Amino acid sequence: MEIDLGILEGLGIFRQKVQEPDKIDRLIQTHRLVKSLWHNGSKFLNAYTLHNQEHAINLIKNIVRLINDVDFLNLKSNDFFLLFNACYLHDISMVIHPSIVSFNDSNVKSEQLISKWLRKMTELNDKLDHAFKYNKFIMSEVHLLRKDMGLKLVEIFQDVFDFFEDRVRTPHAYESAKLIRNWQDGMLSFLSELETEIIATISDSHGWDIVDVYGIKSSAKEELVSLKYMMILIRLADLLDLANDRIDYFLLKQNRSQMSPVSRYHWISHLITDRYELDVDFDVSKGKKLTDCPIRENIHLDIFLNSEILYQERNHRGPCRGISPSIGLRKQNRFPDKGLERNCLEFQVGIDDSLCESNHCKIHGDDRLCPFICLWMSDKHWWLFSELGKLKHYLNSVNSKLIKSNIDVRFFFDNCRKLDSEFFDDVKSHLIK
């Protein structure tokens, strides 16, 4: 059988973390299955970022990085095997073609679309009757009707396409878990029933509300399977697959006009992101007892942007939800040994709703004028900020009382590459809406 060379990126991790040859063989089988299913891509999500085996390998690498830096989230060898399988399979329903006849199933969205087009077709029929008045052609009106009908057919096609796109995308976590369970007797027969059930649950959890994951009562370190840790890790790893290797610049440039505004926004946000790094340091106050002043664990998530960011200010109403760019825009020497100084925008996560304290934001009544990069990053990475805020609260509630964790997200950027003007306009339009 042919093996995707991309598996080589994962094999070293499998040997280190999973260890058992039989389980490594089964992970290779999962990789082959996922690559095969994604070979021709997804019909209705063709404007989406990568969700295939390359995405899975990135998640696996992200999980290892997270565990190395957030050592509280420790996993056992069998946990890694189950979690890595979930990384491959958690989005698998997105590639499966839905049943087209399901459009006629009883559901609110399709009923609304059918009613909408019944009204429009009735209006068009009235115009057609008028055009053939007294059994004579009124050619000018017939010509206009033909053009009108063509436009309506295009609208119908787009409405139906959007219906199926939403049908594939919205419930994909639940549907992926359902497929994993259904495939246990077939394509996933190399997994036991218990392994399949756990993998399906982990996959499903990446679409759960945040409180449904962190609210689970768990003693993961004592349990045979660290289910809660695995749920937390797959969610974080998924959110951290944020760099530009998930999209293609030329494909974006060529197909931009055919993409929905939301897809354009997410592709462009990936385009300007090179990579991320995790950095952890510890502060201990000298001359004080540990019981008086706990050790402060500072977890820094550094995201590196590559494009010219314009400093235009934009209106922003209301408080920053759970984040605070309290340090704001500044220059920071991220790599003192290399002498590189970049612009830095820092967000503190896990903070109660509060007004932005950055001196770069100007307050005018109920409105604030914030730097464009601040609005862009806080909007694009809102889910990441929320997840990190919940992780911070969780670590401080379960970790040793001698350690207090703090998490911030720092964006480093310079003007090494100019962002295409139409891309900037797309982002601006999205944020204004």
Coordinates of C-alpha atoms in Angstrom, one line a residue, residues 48-403:
Y48 CA -12.6 25.9 4.1
T49 CA -9.1 25.7 5.5
L50 CA -7.5 22.3 5.7
H51 CA -9.2 19.7 7.9
N52 CA -7.4 16.6 6.5
Q53 CA -4.5 14.5 7.6
E54 CA -2.1 17.5 7.5
H55 CA -4.4 19.3 10.0
A56 CA -4.3 16.1 12.1
I57 CA -0.5 16.0 12.2
N58 CA -0.5 19.7 13.2
L59 CA -2.8 18.9 16.1
I60 CA -0.6 16.0 17.2
K61 CA 2.4 18.3 17.2
N62 CA 0.4 21.0 19.1
I63 CA -0.6 18.5 21.8
V64 CA 3.1 17.6 22.4
R65 CA 4.0 21.2 22.7
L66 CA 1.1 21.9 25.1
I67 CA 2.0 19.0 27.3
N68 CA 5.7 20.1 27.4
D69 CA 4.8 23.6 28.6
V70 CA 1.6 22.9 30.6
D71 CA 2.9 19.9 32.5
F72 CA -0.2 19.6 34.7
L73 CA -2.0 18.1 31.6
N74 CA 0.0 14.9 31.7
L75 CA -1.1 11.9 29.7
K76 CA -0.4 8.2 29.8
S77 CA 0.8 6.1 26.8
N78 CA -2.7 4.8 26.0
D79 CA -4.1 8.3 26.3
F80 CA -1.8 9.4 23.5
F81 CA -3.0 6.6 21.3
L82 CA -6.6 7.5 21.8
L83 CA -6.1 11.2 21.5
F84 CA -4.0 11.0 18.3
N85 CA -6.7 8.9 16.7
A86 CA -9.2 11.6 17.7
C87 CA -7.0 14.2 16.1
Y88 CA -7.3 12.3 12.8
L89 CA -11.0 11.6 13.0
H90 CA -12.6 14.6 14.8
D91 CA -13.5 16.4 11.5
I92 CA -14.2 13.4 9.4
S93 CA -17.9 14.0 8.7
M94 CA -16.9 17.3 6.9
V95 CA -15.7 15.2 3.9
I96 CA -18.7 12.9 3.7
H97 CA -21.2 14.0 1.0
P98 CA -24.6 14.5 2.6
S99 CA -27.7 13.0 1.1
I100 CA -29.1 15.5 -1.4
V101 CA -32.7 14.3 -0.9
S102 CA -32.4 15.3 2.8
F103 CA -33.3 18.8 1.6
N104 CA -36.9 17.6 1.5
D105 CA -36.7 16.4 5.1
S106 CA -38.9 18.3 7.5
N107 CA -36.6 21.1 8.8
V108 CA -37.1 24.8 9.3
K109 CA -34.4 26.0 7.0
S110 CA -35.4 24.0 3.9
E111 CA -39.1 24.9 4.5
Q112 CA -38.2 28.6 4.6
L113 CA -36.3 28.3 1.4
I114 CA -39.0 26.4 -0.4
S115 CA -41.6 29.0 0.7
K116 CA -39.4 31.8 -0.4
W117 CA -39.0 30.4 -3.9
L118 CA -42.6 29.5 -4.2
R119 CA -43.5 33.2 -3.7
K120 CA -40.8 34.3 -6.3
M121 CA -41.9 31.7 -8.8
T122 CA -45.6 32.9 -8.4
E123 CA -44.5 36.5 -9.1
L124 CA -42.5 35.3 -12.1
N125 CA -45.5 33.4 -13.5
D126 CA -47.7 36.5 -13.2
K127 CA -45.2 38.4 -15.3
L128 CA -45.1 35.6 -17.8
D129 CA -48.9 35.7 -18.2
H130 CA -48.6 39.4 -18.9
A131 CA -45.9 38.9 -21.5
F132 CA -48.1 36.5 -23.5
K133 CA -51.1 38.8 -23.4
Y134 CA -53.8 38.0 -26.0
N135 CA -51.6 35.1 -27.2
K136 CA -49.0 37.5 -28.6
F137 CA -45.4 37.7 -27.7
I138 CA -44.1 41.0 -26.2
M139 CA -40.5 40.2 -27.1
S140 CA -38.9 42.9 -24.9
E141 CA -40.7 41.6 -21.8
V142 CA -39.9 37.9 -22.7
H143 CA -36.2 38.8 -23.0
L144 CA -36.2 40.5 -19.6
L145 CA -38.0 37.5 -18.1
R146 CA -35.4 35.1 -19.4
K147 CA -32.6 37.1 -17.8
D148 CA -34.6 37.4 -14.6
M149 CA -35.2 33.7 -14.6
G150 CA -31.5 33.0 -15.0
L151 CA -30.6 35.2 -12.1
K152 CA -33.2 33.5 -9.9
L153 CA -31.8 30.1 -10.8
V154 CA -28.3 31.2 -9.7
E155 CA -29.8 32.5 -6.4
I156 CA -31.6 29.2 -5.9
F157 CA -28.4 27.3 -6.5
Q158 CA -26.5 29.4 -4.0
D159 CA -29.3 29.1 -1.4
V160 CA -29.3 25.3 -1.7
F161 CA -25.5 25.2 -1.7
D162 CA -25.4 27.3 1.5
F163 CA -28.0 25.0 3.0
F164 CA -25.8 22.0 2.6
E165 CA -22.7 23.8 3.6
D166 CA -24.3 24.7 6.9
R167 CA -25.7 21.1 7.2
V168 CA -22.2 19.7 6.9
R169 CA -20.4 22.4 9.0
T170 CA -22.6 23.1 12.0
P171 CA -23.1 19.6 13.5
H172 CA -19.7 18.3 12.2
A173 CA -18.4 17.4 15.7
Y174 CA -21.5 15.4 16.6
E175 CA -21.7 13.8 13.1
S176 CA -18.0 12.9 13.2
A177 CA -18.5 11.1 16.5
K178 CA -21.5 9.3 15.1
L179 CA -19.5 8.1 12.0
I180 CA -16.7 6.9 14.2
R181 CA -19.1 4.7 16.2
N182 CA -20.8 3.4 13.0
W183 CA -17.4 2.5 11.3
Q184 CA -16.2 0.3 14.2
D185 CA -17.5 -2.8 12.4
G186 CA -16.0 -1.7 9.1
M187 CA -13.3 0.8 8.3
L188 CA -12.3 1.2 11.9
S189 CA -12.4 -2.5 12.8
F190 CA -8.8 -2.4 13.9
L191 CA -10.0 -0.4 16.9
S192 CA -11.9 -2.1 19.8
E193 CA -15.4 -1.0 20.7
L194 CA -14.1 0.7 23.9
E195 CA -11.4 2.5 22.1
T196 CA -13.8 3.6 19.4
E197 CA -16.3 5.0 22.0
I198 CA -13.6 7.0 23.8
I199 CA -12.2 8.4 20.5
A200 CA -15.8 9.3 19.4
T201 CA -16.4 11.1 22.7
I202 CA -13.1 13.1 22.5
S203 CA -13.9 14.0 18.9
D204 CA -17.4 15.1 19.8
S205 CA -16.1 17.3 22.7
H206 CA -14.3 19.7 20.4
G207 CA -17.7 21.1 19.5
W208 CA -19.1 21.3 23.0
D209 CA -19.7 24.4 24.9
I210 CA -16.7 25.4 27.0
V211 CA -18.5 24.8 30.4
D212 CA -19.5 21.3 29.3
V213 CA -15.8 20.3 29.1
Y214 CA -14.2 22.2 32.0
G215 CA -17.3 21.5 34.2
I216 CA -16.7 17.7 34.1
K217 CA -15.8 16.3 37.5
S218 CA -12.6 14.3 37.0
S219 CA -9.6 12.8 38.7
A220 CA -7.7 12.4 35.5
K221 CA -4.4 11.6 37.1
E222 CA -5.8 8.6 38.9
E223 CA -8.2 7.3 36.2
L224 CA -7.2 4.7 33.6
V225 CA -8.1 7.1 30.8
S226 CA -7.5 10.9 31.3
L227 CA -10.7 11.8 29.3
K228 CA -11.0 15.4 30.6
Y229 CA -7.3 16.2 29.8
M230 CA -7.7 14.8 26.3
M231 CA -10.8 16.9 25.7
I232 CA -9.0 20.1 26.8
L233 CA -6.0 19.2 24.7
I234 CA -7.8 18.5 21.4
R235 CA -9.7 21.8 21.8
L236 CA -6.6 23.8 22.4
A237 CA -4.6 22.1 19.7
D238 CA -7.4 22.7 17.2
L239 CA -7.5 26.4 18.0
L240 CA -3.7 26.6 17.8
D241 CA -3.6 25.4 14.2
L242 CA -3.7 29.0 13.1
A243 CA -0.8 29.5 10.7
N244 CA -0.7 30.0 7.0
D245 CA 0.1 26.3 6.2
R246 CA -3.7 25.7 6.4
I247 CA -4.4 27.8 3.3
D248 CA -2.8 28.7 -0.1
Y249 CA -2.2 32.3 -1.1
F250 CA -2.6 31.7 -4.8
L251 CA -5.9 29.8 -4.3
L252 CA -7.1 32.6 -2.1
K253 CA -6.1 35.2 -4.7
Q254 CA -7.7 33.3 -7.6
N255 CA -11.0 32.3 -5.8
R256 CA -11.5 35.2 -3.5
S257 CA -14.5 36.6 -5.3
Q258 CA -16.3 33.2 -5.1
M259 CA -15.7 32.8 -1.4
S260 CA -18.2 33.9 1.3
P261 CA -17.1 37.0 3.3
V262 CA -16.6 34.9 6.4
S263 CA -14.3 32.4 4.6
R264 CA -12.3 35.2 3.1
Y265 CA -11.8 36.7 6.6
H266 CA -10.6 33.4 8.0
W267 CA -8.3 32.7 5.1
I268 CA -6.7 36.1 5.3
S269 CA -6.2 35.8 9.0
H270 CA -4.4 32.5 8.5
L271 CA -2.4 34.1 5.6
I272 CA -0.8 36.8 7.9
T273 CA 0.1 34.2 10.6
D274 CA 3.5 32.5 10.4
R275 CA 3.6 30.4 13.5
Y276 CA 3.1 30.4 17.3
E277 CA 5.5 29.6 20.2
L278 CA 4.8 28.7 23.8
D279 CA 7.1 30.2 26.4
V280 CA 6.9 29.6 30.2
D281 CA 8.7 31.4 33.0
F282 CA 8.4 31.5 36.7
D283 CA 8.5 34.4 39.2
V284 CA 9.4 34.0 42.8
S285 CA 9.6 37.0 45.1
K286 CA 12.9 37.0 46.9
G287 CA 12.9 37.3 50.7
K288 CA 9.4 36.0 51.2
K289 CA 8.0 32.7 52.2
L290 CA 6.3 30.6 49.6
T291 CA 3.2 30.5 51.7
D292 CA 3.1 34.3 51.6
C293 CA 3.8 34.7 47.9
P294 CA 3.1 31.8 45.6
I295 CA 5.2 31.0 42.6
R296 CA 3.8 32.7 39.5
E297 CA 3.7 30.5 36.4
N298 CA 3.6 32.8 33.4
I299 CA 2.5 31.0 30.2
H300 CA 3.1 33.1 27.1
L301 CA 1.5 32.3 23.8
D302 CA 3.5 34.2 21.2
I303 CA 1.9 34.5 17.7
F304 CA 4.0 35.8 14.9
L305 CA 2.4 37.8 12.1
N306 CA 4.1 38.5 8.8
S307 CA 2.3 41.4 7.1
E308 CA 2.2 45.1 7.3
I309 CA -0.5 46.0 9.8
L310 CA -2.1 49.4 9.3
Y311 CA -2.6 51.4 12.5
Q312 CA -6.0 52.8 11.5
E313 CA -8.4 53.2 14.4
R314 CA -11.8 51.7 14.4
N315 CA -14.9 52.2 16.5
H316 CA -15.6 49.6 19.1
R317 CA -18.6 49.7 21.5
G318 CA -18.7 48.0 24.9
P319 CA -16.1 46.3 27.1
C320 CA -13.5 43.7 26.1
R321 CA -15.1 40.4 26.9
G322 CA -12.8 38.4 29.2
I323 CA -9.6 39.9 27.7
S324 CA -7.7 43.0 28.3
P325 CA -5.0 44.5 26.1
S326 CA -3.7 46.2 29.2
I327 CA -0.2 46.5 27.8
G328 CA -1.2 47.4 24.3
L329 CA 1.0 48.2 21.4
R330 CA 4.7 48.5 22.2
K331 CA 8.1 47.6 20.9
Q332 CA 9.6 44.5 22.4
N333 CA 12.9 42.7 21.8
R334 CA 11.6 39.1 21.5
F335 CA 15.0 37.7 20.5
P336 CA 17.7 39.6 22.4
D337 CA 20.4 37.3 21.1
K338 CA 19.5 38.2 17.5
G339 CA 18.8 41.9 18.2
L340 CA 15.3 41.7 16.6
E341 CA 12.8 44.2 17.9
R342 CA 9.2 43.9 16.8
N343 CA 5.8 45.5 17.5
C344 CA 4.0 43.6 20.3
L345 CA 0.3 43.6 21.2
E346 CA -0.4 41.7 24.4
F347 CA -3.7 40.4 25.7
Q348 CA -4.3 39.2 29.3
V349 CA -6.9 36.4 29.2
G350 CA -9.3 35.1 31.8
I351 CA -10.3 38.6 33.0
D352 CA -13.8 39.7 33.9
D353 CA -15.4 42.1 31.4
S354 CA -13.6 45.4 31.6
L355 CA -12.8 48.3 29.5
C356 CA -9.6 48.2 27.6
E357 CA -6.8 49.9 29.6
S358 CA -4.4 50.4 26.6
N359 CA -3.3 54.0 26.2
H360 CA -3.6 53.4 22.4
C361 CA -7.4 53.3 22.7
K362 CA -9.3 56.5 22.9
I363 CA -12.7 56.7 24.6
H364 CA -15.5 58.8 23.1
G365 CA -18.7 58.4 25.1
D366 CA -19.8 54.7 24.8
D367 CA -17.4 54.2 21.8
R368 CA -13.7 53.5 21.8
L369 CA -11.3 54.0 18.9
C370 CA -9.0 50.9 19.0
P371 CA -6.0 50.1 16.8
F372 CA -7.0 48.0 13.8
I373 CA -4.7 45.1 14.7
C374 CA -6.3 45.0 18.2
L375 CA -9.8 44.7 16.8
W376 CA -8.7 42.1 14.2
M377 CA -6.8 39.8 16.6
S378 CA -9.4 40.0 19.4
D379 CA -12.2 39.1 17.0
K380 CA -10.4 36.3 15.1
H381 CA -9.0 34.7 18.2
W382 CA -11.9 35.2 20.6
W383 CA -12.5 31.4 20.9
L384 CA -8.8 30.9 21.7
F385 CA -8.9 33.6 24.3
S386 CA -12.0 32.1 25.9
E387 CA -10.5 28.6 26.0
L388 CA -7.2 29.9 27.5
G389 CA -9.2 31.9 30.1
K390 CA -11.0 28.8 31.1
L391 CA -7.7 26.9 31.2
K392 CA -6.2 29.5 33.4
H393 CA -9.1 29.3 35.9
Y394 CA -8.9 25.5 35.8
L395 CA -5.2 25.4 36.5
N396 CA -5.5 27.8 39.4
S397 CA -8.4 25.7 40.9
V398 CA -6.7 22.3 40.7
N399 CA -3.0 23.0 40.8
S400 CA -0.8 23.3 43.9
K401 CA -1.6 26.3 46.1
L402 CA 2.0 27.3 45.8
I403 CA 1.6 27.9 42.1

